[in-house]
Amino acid sequence: MSHPEIAEPRSAFTTAAPAFGLDEIERMVRERYGISARATMLTSERDLTVRLDAEDGARFVLKIANAAEDPGVSEFQNRALEHLARAVPDVPASRLVRTLDGAPEFFAPRDAEHHFTRLLTWLPGRPLFGSVRTPAQMRGLGTALGRLAKGLSYFSHPAAEHEIVWDIRRSPGLLQHTRHVANPALRARVTRIFEAFRDEIAPREDALRMQVVHNDFNPFNLLVDEAETDRLTGILDFGDLVRTPAIYDLAIASAYQVADEGHPFEPVAALVSAYHAVHPVPEAELDLLPQLVGVRQAMTITIGEWRASRYPENASYILRNHAKARSAMARCEAVPAGEARAMLRRACGV
């Protein structure tokens, strides 16, 4: 039985990315920044992201926001990057490059719309995805995320409370999109997960620590040293930045580190322990983590299949985490909740 499409408001998740050509971008960068560079398109979910190789050997990333994105949200992301550069300069995040007239951002016009545009420094390293996972690497990720979260814990901005579909707080709203999950058994599982969050955790959110968080600490957004893959060299993509419970941010990072073999929560425990040493997690929040890991995995599956149905030409990028999320969700569900909680408590010395 087919389902009628639910009318959705215009947003960056339901609007195609801006269609600037490479020649346009190279000219824009010369005029705005005085940089002569060769442009190469990079994959991105909802914005236009471009690699720039300058004639002098320097490299940059130009991000052109979707016109449906609230400019205040893009400004929020820029101010957060500036805050991190001042408050925790050891966190390996990109730096904003100012235009020739000293502006940290500008609006690029196209097709009667104006797109929020910024230039960022390039970060060294290779994506964490595909590297061999080790306990040292997990500890390094946990420490870096803890420092990042601690640095952002005293940052605020008027747009920090914006709604974004990838915020775990908004996961009950994905119930309307579970119809896009093709496999009936998988659809039933993600539906149960969203309903359990809605009924069991959402009513308790007022008691959780709220702060601005990265909200997408996944292996494609993290760079490690080419030769020493235990060492983190870069944290990319602050596009999902939002104010939400801090434990949700830790759950997102943990969801991507579930082990393929052995105990699924073993690498998660190493990551969480290192995070806890830098940015302590209250016991009551720590106990929510196993369930929240499942919520993020269900989100990855549901949002992926929903958006792939809208943009089949970009499906391979959109669904890049789908198979791993499905496998990890099954492995986590096989572990009794009490066992997972006890393991994380021991790791944090609680």
Short mmCIF file of C-alpha atoms in Angstrom, two decimals:
data_model
loop_
_atom_site.label_atom_id
_atom_site.label_comp_id
_atom_site.label_asym_id
_atom_site.label_seq_id
_atom_site.Cartn_x
_atom_site.Cartn_y
_atom_site.Cartn_z
CA MET A 1 0.00 0.00 0.00
CA SER A 2 1.43 3.37 -0.94
CA HIS A 3 1.53 6.25 1.51
CA PRO A 4 0.59 9.81 0.60
CA GLU A 5 3.52 12.21 0.85
CA ILE A 6 3.25 14.44 3.90
CA ALA A 7 3.59 18.13 3.06
CA GLU A 8 6.81 19.46 4.56
CA PRO A 9 7.94 23.02 5.13
CA ARG A 10 10.82 24.29 3.04
CA SER A 11 14.09 23.49 4.75
CA ALA A 12 17.68 22.66 3.93
CA PHE A 13 16.76 18.98 4.24
CA THR A 14 14.03 19.19 1.61
CA THR A 15 15.65 21.71 -0.75
CA ALA A 16 18.42 20.95 -3.23
CA ALA A 17 21.90 22.34 -2.56
CA PRO A 18 22.87 25.57 -4.35
CA ALA A 19 24.06 24.98 -7.94
CA PHE A 20 27.16 27.14 -8.36
CA GLY A 21 29.61 26.09 -11.07
CA LEU A 22 33.33 25.60 -10.46
CA ASP A 23 34.25 28.59 -12.64
CA GLU A 24 31.84 30.79 -10.65
CA ILE A 25 33.34 29.62 -7.39
CA GLU A 26 36.93 30.21 -8.48
CA ARG A 27 36.01 33.74 -9.62
CA MET A 28 34.14 34.39 -6.36
CA VAL A 29 37.14 33.34 -4.27
CA ARG A 30 39.50 35.55 -6.30
CA GLU A 31 37.22 38.57 -5.94
CA ARG A 32 36.31 38.09 -2.26
CA TYR A 33 39.55 36.71 -0.80
CA GLY A 34 42.24 37.54 -3.34
CA ILE A 35 43.05 33.83 -3.63
CA SER A 36 43.64 32.14 -6.98
CA ALA A 37 42.71 28.50 -6.56
CA ARG A 38 41.40 25.43 -8.36
CA ALA A 39 37.99 24.32 -7.11
CA THR A 40 36.86 20.70 -6.63
CA MET A 41 33.38 19.69 -5.46
CA LEU A 42 33.13 17.67 -2.25
CA THR A 43 30.14 15.56 -1.20
CA SER A 44 27.75 17.18 1.27
CA GLU A 45 24.27 16.44 2.56
CA ARG A 46 22.50 19.77 2.10
CA ASP A 47 25.02 22.54 1.35
CA LEU A 48 27.64 23.08 -1.35
CA THR A 49 31.13 22.22 -0.11
CA VAL A 50 34.17 22.91 -2.27
CA ARG A 51 37.86 22.15 -1.88
CA LEU A 52 40.18 24.93 -3.03
CA ASP A 53 43.82 24.33 -3.95
CA ALA A 54 45.58 27.70 -4.09
CA GLU A 55 48.46 28.49 -6.42
CA ASP A 56 50.79 28.96 -3.42
CA GLY A 57 50.02 25.44 -2.15
CA ALA A 58 47.56 26.43 0.58
CA ARG A 59 44.23 24.60 0.76
CA PHE A 60 40.82 25.75 1.92
CA VAL A 61 37.17 24.66 2.08
CA LEU A 62 34.40 26.94 0.84
CA LYS A 63 30.95 26.26 2.25
CA ILE A 64 27.92 27.76 0.52
CA ALA A 65 24.79 27.26 2.59
CA ASN A 66 21.49 26.09 1.23
CA ALA A 67 19.25 29.14 0.68
CA ALA A 68 16.58 27.42 2.79
CA GLU A 69 18.97 27.47 5.77
CA ASP A 70 18.28 30.26 8.24
CA PRO A 71 21.26 32.67 7.94
CA GLY A 72 21.14 33.03 11.71
CA VAL A 73 22.00 29.33 12.02
CA SER A 74 25.02 29.69 9.73
CA GLU A 75 26.11 32.73 11.73
CA PHE A 76 25.71 30.65 14.92
CA GLN A 77 28.13 28.08 13.50
CA ASN A 78 30.68 30.74 12.58
CA ARG A 79 30.53 32.39 15.99
CA ALA A 80 31.03 28.96 17.59
CA LEU A 81 34.19 28.38 15.53
CA GLU A 82 35.50 31.79 16.58
CA HIS A 83 34.70 30.97 20.22
CA LEU A 84 36.57 27.67 20.01
CA ALA A 85 39.62 29.36 18.47
CA ARG A 86 39.77 31.66 21.50
CA ALA A 87 38.62 29.36 24.31
CA VAL A 88 40.11 25.95 23.40
CA PRO A 89 42.70 26.50 20.63
CA ASP A 90 44.01 22.94 21.09
CA VAL A 91 40.74 21.53 19.69
CA PRO A 92 41.58 20.81 16.02
CA ALA A 93 38.72 22.66 14.31
CA SER A 94 38.89 24.77 11.15
CA ARG A 95 39.44 28.53 11.35
CA LEU A 96 37.43 31.12 9.45
CA VAL A 97 39.26 33.04 6.72
CA ARG A 98 38.20 36.68 6.41
CA THR A 99 37.42 38.36 3.12
CA LEU A 100 39.53 41.19 1.70
CA ASP A 101 37.29 43.67 3.51
CA GLY A 102 37.61 41.78 6.82
CA ALA A 103 34.23 40.03 6.89
CA PRO A 104 33.99 36.47 8.31
CA GLU A 105 31.17 35.61 5.88
CA PHE A 106 29.17 37.01 2.96
CA PHE A 107 26.06 36.27 0.90
CA ALA A 108 26.57 34.86 -2.60
CA PRO A 109 23.65 35.70 -4.95
CA ARG A 110 22.20 33.18 -7.37
CA ASP A 111 18.76 32.70 -8.97
CA ALA A 112 17.15 35.51 -6.93
CA GLU A 113 18.39 33.95 -3.67
CA HIS A 114 21.32 34.73 -1.38
CA HIS A 115 23.47 31.98 0.09
CA PHE A 116 25.49 32.36 3.29
CA THR A 117 29.12 31.70 2.34
CA ARG A 118 32.33 31.23 4.36
CA LEU A 119 35.88 30.09 3.72
CA LEU A 120 37.60 27.72 6.17
CA THR A 121 41.16 26.56 6.63
CA TRP A 122 41.96 23.03 5.49
CA LEU A 123 42.73 20.43 8.17
CA PRO A 124 45.39 17.73 7.63
CA GLY A 125 44.89 13.99 7.85
CA ARG A 126 42.71 11.22 6.47
CA PRO A 127 39.13 10.36 7.49
CA LEU A 128 38.82 8.20 10.59
CA PHE A 129 36.44 5.99 8.62
CA GLY A 130 38.23 2.84 7.52
CA SER A 131 41.11 3.08 10.00
CA VAL A 132 41.83 0.28 12.47
CA ARG A 133 40.00 0.94 15.74
CA THR A 134 42.19 0.69 18.87
CA PRO A 135 41.67 1.46 22.57
CA ALA A 136 44.13 4.36 22.26
CA GLN A 137 42.15 5.79 19.37
CA MET A 138 38.91 5.54 21.33
CA ARG A 139 40.50 7.30 24.29
CA GLY A 140 41.78 10.02 21.96
CA LEU A 141 38.32 10.54 20.45
CA GLY A 142 36.70 10.67 23.88
CA THR A 143 39.22 13.21 25.15
CA ALA A 144 38.80 15.40 22.05
CA LEU A 145 35.01 15.30 22.25
CA GLY A 146 35.16 16.06 25.96
CA ARG A 147 37.37 19.11 25.36
CA LEU A 148 35.13 20.27 22.54
CA ALA A 149 31.97 19.85 24.62
CA LYS A 150 33.53 21.55 27.64
CA GLY A 151 34.62 24.47 25.46
CA LEU A 152 31.13 24.84 23.98
CA SER A 153 29.41 24.49 27.35
CA TYR A 154 29.80 28.23 28.01
CA PHE A 155 29.01 29.39 24.48
CA SER A 156 25.59 30.77 23.59
CA HIS A 157 23.89 32.32 20.57
CA PRO A 158 20.29 33.36 19.76
CA ALA A 159 20.03 30.65 17.06
CA ALA A 160 21.34 27.83 19.25
CA GLU A 161 17.83 26.46 19.87
CA HIS A 162 17.03 26.02 16.17
CA GLU A 163 15.33 22.81 15.08
CA ILE A 164 17.40 20.30 13.13
CA VAL A 165 16.26 16.85 12.12
CA TRP A 166 19.51 15.26 13.37
CA ASP A 167 18.95 16.46 16.95
CA ILE A 168 18.02 13.44 19.09
CA ARG A 169 15.48 15.68 20.84
CA ARG A 170 13.53 15.74 17.56
CA SER A 171 13.60 11.98 16.97
CA PRO A 172 9.88 11.41 17.77
CA GLY A 173 9.12 13.62 14.78
CA LEU A 174 10.74 10.97 12.58
CA LEU A 175 7.85 8.60 13.22
CA GLN A 176 6.11 10.16 10.21
CA HIS A 177 9.09 9.21 8.03
CA THR A 178 9.51 5.58 9.11
CA ARG A 179 7.25 4.67 6.18
CA HIS A 180 10.29 5.24 3.95
CA VAL A 181 12.15 2.33 5.63
CA ALA A 182 11.67 -0.37 3.02
CA ASN A 183 12.20 -3.46 5.20
CA PRO A 184 9.02 -4.06 7.29
CA ALA A 185 10.87 -5.69 10.21
CA LEU A 186 13.44 -2.88 10.31
CA ARG A 187 10.64 -0.31 10.07
CA ALA A 188 8.94 -1.86 13.10
CA ARG A 189 12.19 -1.80 15.09
CA VAL A 190 13.00 1.86 14.45
CA THR A 191 9.39 2.78 15.21
CA ARG A 192 9.61 1.05 18.59
CA ILE A 193 12.86 2.85 19.37
CA PHE A 194 11.40 6.29 18.60
CA GLU A 195 8.27 5.56 20.61
CA ALA A 196 10.33 4.39 23.60
CA PHE A 197 12.39 7.58 23.50
CA ARG A 198 9.22 9.68 23.26
CA ASP A 199 7.62 7.93 26.23
CA GLU A 200 10.63 7.24 28.49
CA ILE A 201 13.39 9.82 27.93
CA ALA A 202 11.79 12.92 26.38
CA PRO A 203 9.66 13.61 29.51
CA ARG A 204 12.90 13.72 31.55
CA GLU A 205 14.82 16.15 29.35
CA ASP A 206 14.36 19.11 31.69
CA ALA A 207 16.66 17.34 34.18
CA LEU A 208 19.47 16.84 31.65
CA ARG A 209 22.43 19.21 31.15
CA MET A 210 21.78 21.45 28.15
CA GLN A 211 24.52 23.05 26.07
CA VAL A 212 25.68 23.70 22.52
CA VAL A 213 27.20 20.52 21.04
CA HIS A 214 28.82 19.39 17.78
CA ASN A 215 26.03 16.84 17.24
CA ASP A 216 27.76 14.84 14.48
CA PHE A 217 31.00 13.32 15.79
CA ASN A 218 31.06 10.58 13.15
CA PRO A 219 34.05 8.90 11.40
CA PHE A 220 33.54 10.88 8.18
CA ASN A 221 33.80 14.16 10.13
CA LEU A 222 37.00 13.22 11.97
CA LEU A 223 40.52 13.24 10.60
CA VAL A 224 43.46 11.24 11.92
CA ASP A 225 47.17 11.33 11.15
CA GLU A 226 48.06 9.43 7.97
CA ALA A 227 50.68 7.28 9.70
CA GLU A 228 49.49 7.41 13.33
CA THR A 229 45.75 6.79 13.11
CA ASP A 230 45.34 6.87 16.89
CA ARG A 231 46.01 10.64 16.73
CA LEU A 232 43.11 12.95 15.87
CA THR A 233 44.10 15.85 13.59
CA GLY A 234 40.79 17.44 12.67
CA ILE A 235 37.12 17.84 13.56
CA LEU A 236 35.01 18.77 10.54
CA ASP A 237 31.48 19.93 9.76
CA PHE A 238 29.82 22.03 12.44
CA GLY A 239 26.66 22.11 10.33
CA ASP A 240 24.59 20.15 12.87
CA LEU A 241 25.61 22.34 15.81
CA VAL A 242 22.70 22.81 18.22
CA ARG A 243 21.82 23.32 21.87
CA THR A 244 20.54 20.03 23.23
CA PRO A 245 21.29 17.67 26.17
CA ALA A 246 25.04 17.06 26.31
CA ILE A 247 24.51 13.32 26.73
CA TYR A 248 22.90 13.20 23.27
CA ASP A 249 26.18 14.41 21.74
CA LEU A 250 28.09 11.65 23.52
CA ALA A 251 25.50 9.11 22.36
CA ILE A 252 26.03 10.16 18.74
CA ALA A 253 29.79 9.66 18.97
CA SER A 254 29.27 6.32 20.72
CA ALA A 255 26.78 5.05 18.14
CA TYR A 256 29.48 5.12 15.46
CA GLN A 257 31.99 3.17 17.57
CA VAL A 258 30.00 0.04 18.37
CA ALA A 259 32.31 -2.95 17.84
CA ASP A 260 31.76 -5.27 14.88
CA GLU A 261 33.21 -8.17 16.88
CA GLY A 262 33.44 -8.96 20.59
CA HIS A 263 31.39 -6.96 23.07
CA PRO A 264 29.65 -4.17 21.12
CA PHE A 265 30.10 -1.64 23.93
CA GLU A 266 33.81 -2.27 24.59
CA PRO A 267 35.15 0.58 22.39
CA VAL A 268 32.24 2.76 23.49
CA ALA A 269 33.30 2.29 27.11
CA ALA A 270 36.85 3.47 26.32
CA LEU A 271 35.52 6.55 24.51
CA VAL A 272 33.01 7.42 27.24
CA SER A 273 35.59 6.96 30.01
CA ALA A 274 37.98 9.44 28.36
CA TYR A 275 35.16 11.92 27.74
CA HIS A 276 34.01 11.60 31.37
CA ALA A 277 37.53 12.41 32.62
CA VAL A 278 37.37 15.76 30.82
CA HIS A 279 33.65 16.66 30.93
CA PRO A 280 32.08 14.56 33.73
CA VAL A 281 28.79 12.79 33.00
CA PRO A 282 26.19 12.55 35.80
CA GLU A 283 25.32 8.99 36.74
CA ALA A 284 21.65 9.34 35.75
CA GLU A 285 22.65 10.53 32.26
CA LEU A 286 25.26 7.81 31.85
CA ASP A 287 22.54 5.22 32.42
CA LEU A 288 20.58 6.61 29.43
CA LEU A 289 23.47 6.15 27.02
CA PRO A 290 22.79 2.58 25.78
CA GLN A 291 19.22 3.47 24.83
CA LEU A 292 20.31 6.75 23.23
CA VAL A 293 22.88 4.92 21.09
CA GLY A 294 19.99 2.91 19.65
CA VAL A 295 18.02 6.10 18.98
CA ARG A 296 20.87 7.55 16.92
CA GLN A 297 21.19 4.34 14.92
CA ALA A 298 17.45 4.38 14.23
CA MET A 299 17.76 8.01 13.12
CA THR A 300 20.59 7.19 10.73
CA ILE A 301 18.48 4.47 9.11
CA THR A 302 15.25 6.46 8.92
CA ILE A 303 16.66 9.80 7.79
CA GLY A 304 18.88 8.02 5.30
CA GLU A 305 16.07 6.13 3.59
CA TRP A 306 13.76 9.17 3.69
CA ARG A 307 16.30 11.51 2.10
CA ALA A 308 17.55 8.91 -0.40
CA SER A 309 13.97 8.59 -1.67
CA ARG A 310 13.94 12.36 -2.28
CA TYR A 311 17.42 12.62 -3.79
CA PRO A 312 18.26 9.29 -5.47
CA GLU A 313 21.16 10.92 -7.33
CA ASN A 314 22.89 11.47 -3.95
CA ALA A 315 21.74 8.21 -2.36
CA SER A 316 25.20 6.62 -2.09
CA TYR A 317 26.41 9.52 0.05
CA ILE A 318 23.21 9.81 2.08
CA LEU A 319 23.16 6.07 2.86
CA ARG A 320 26.88 5.72 3.58
CA ASN A 321 26.26 4.88 7.27
CA HIS A 322 23.07 2.84 6.76
CA ALA A 323 24.45 -0.72 6.72
CA LYS A 324 26.75 -0.11 9.70
CA ALA A 325 23.94 1.49 11.71
CA ARG A 326 21.66 -1.45 11.01
CA SER A 327 24.29 -3.97 12.08
CA ALA A 328 25.29 -1.98 15.18
CA MET A 329 21.66 -1.54 16.23
CA ALA A 330 21.13 -5.32 16.13
CA ARG A 331 24.31 -5.99 18.11
CA CYS A 332 23.41 -3.42 20.77
CA GLU A 333 19.87 -4.77 21.12
CA ALA A 334 21.33 -8.19 21.95
CA VAL A 335 23.04 -6.79 25.07
CA PRO A 336 20.79 -6.53 28.18
CA ALA A 337 20.38 -2.87 29.13
CA GLY A 338 21.59 -3.52 32.69
CA GLU A 339 24.78 -5.12 31.42
CA ALA A 340 25.54 -2.19 29.12
CA ARG A 341 24.90 0.34 31.89
CA ALA A 342 27.11 -1.55 34.34
CA MET A 343 29.93 -1.69 31.79
CA LEU A 344 29.83 2.06 31.20
CA ARG A 345 29.64 2.76 34.94
CA ARG A 346 32.73 0.66 35.60
CA ALA A 347 34.61 2.40 32.80
CA CYS A 348 33.83 5.81 34.32
CA GLY A 349 34.51 4.71 37.89
CA VAL A 350 30.90 5.41 38.91
#
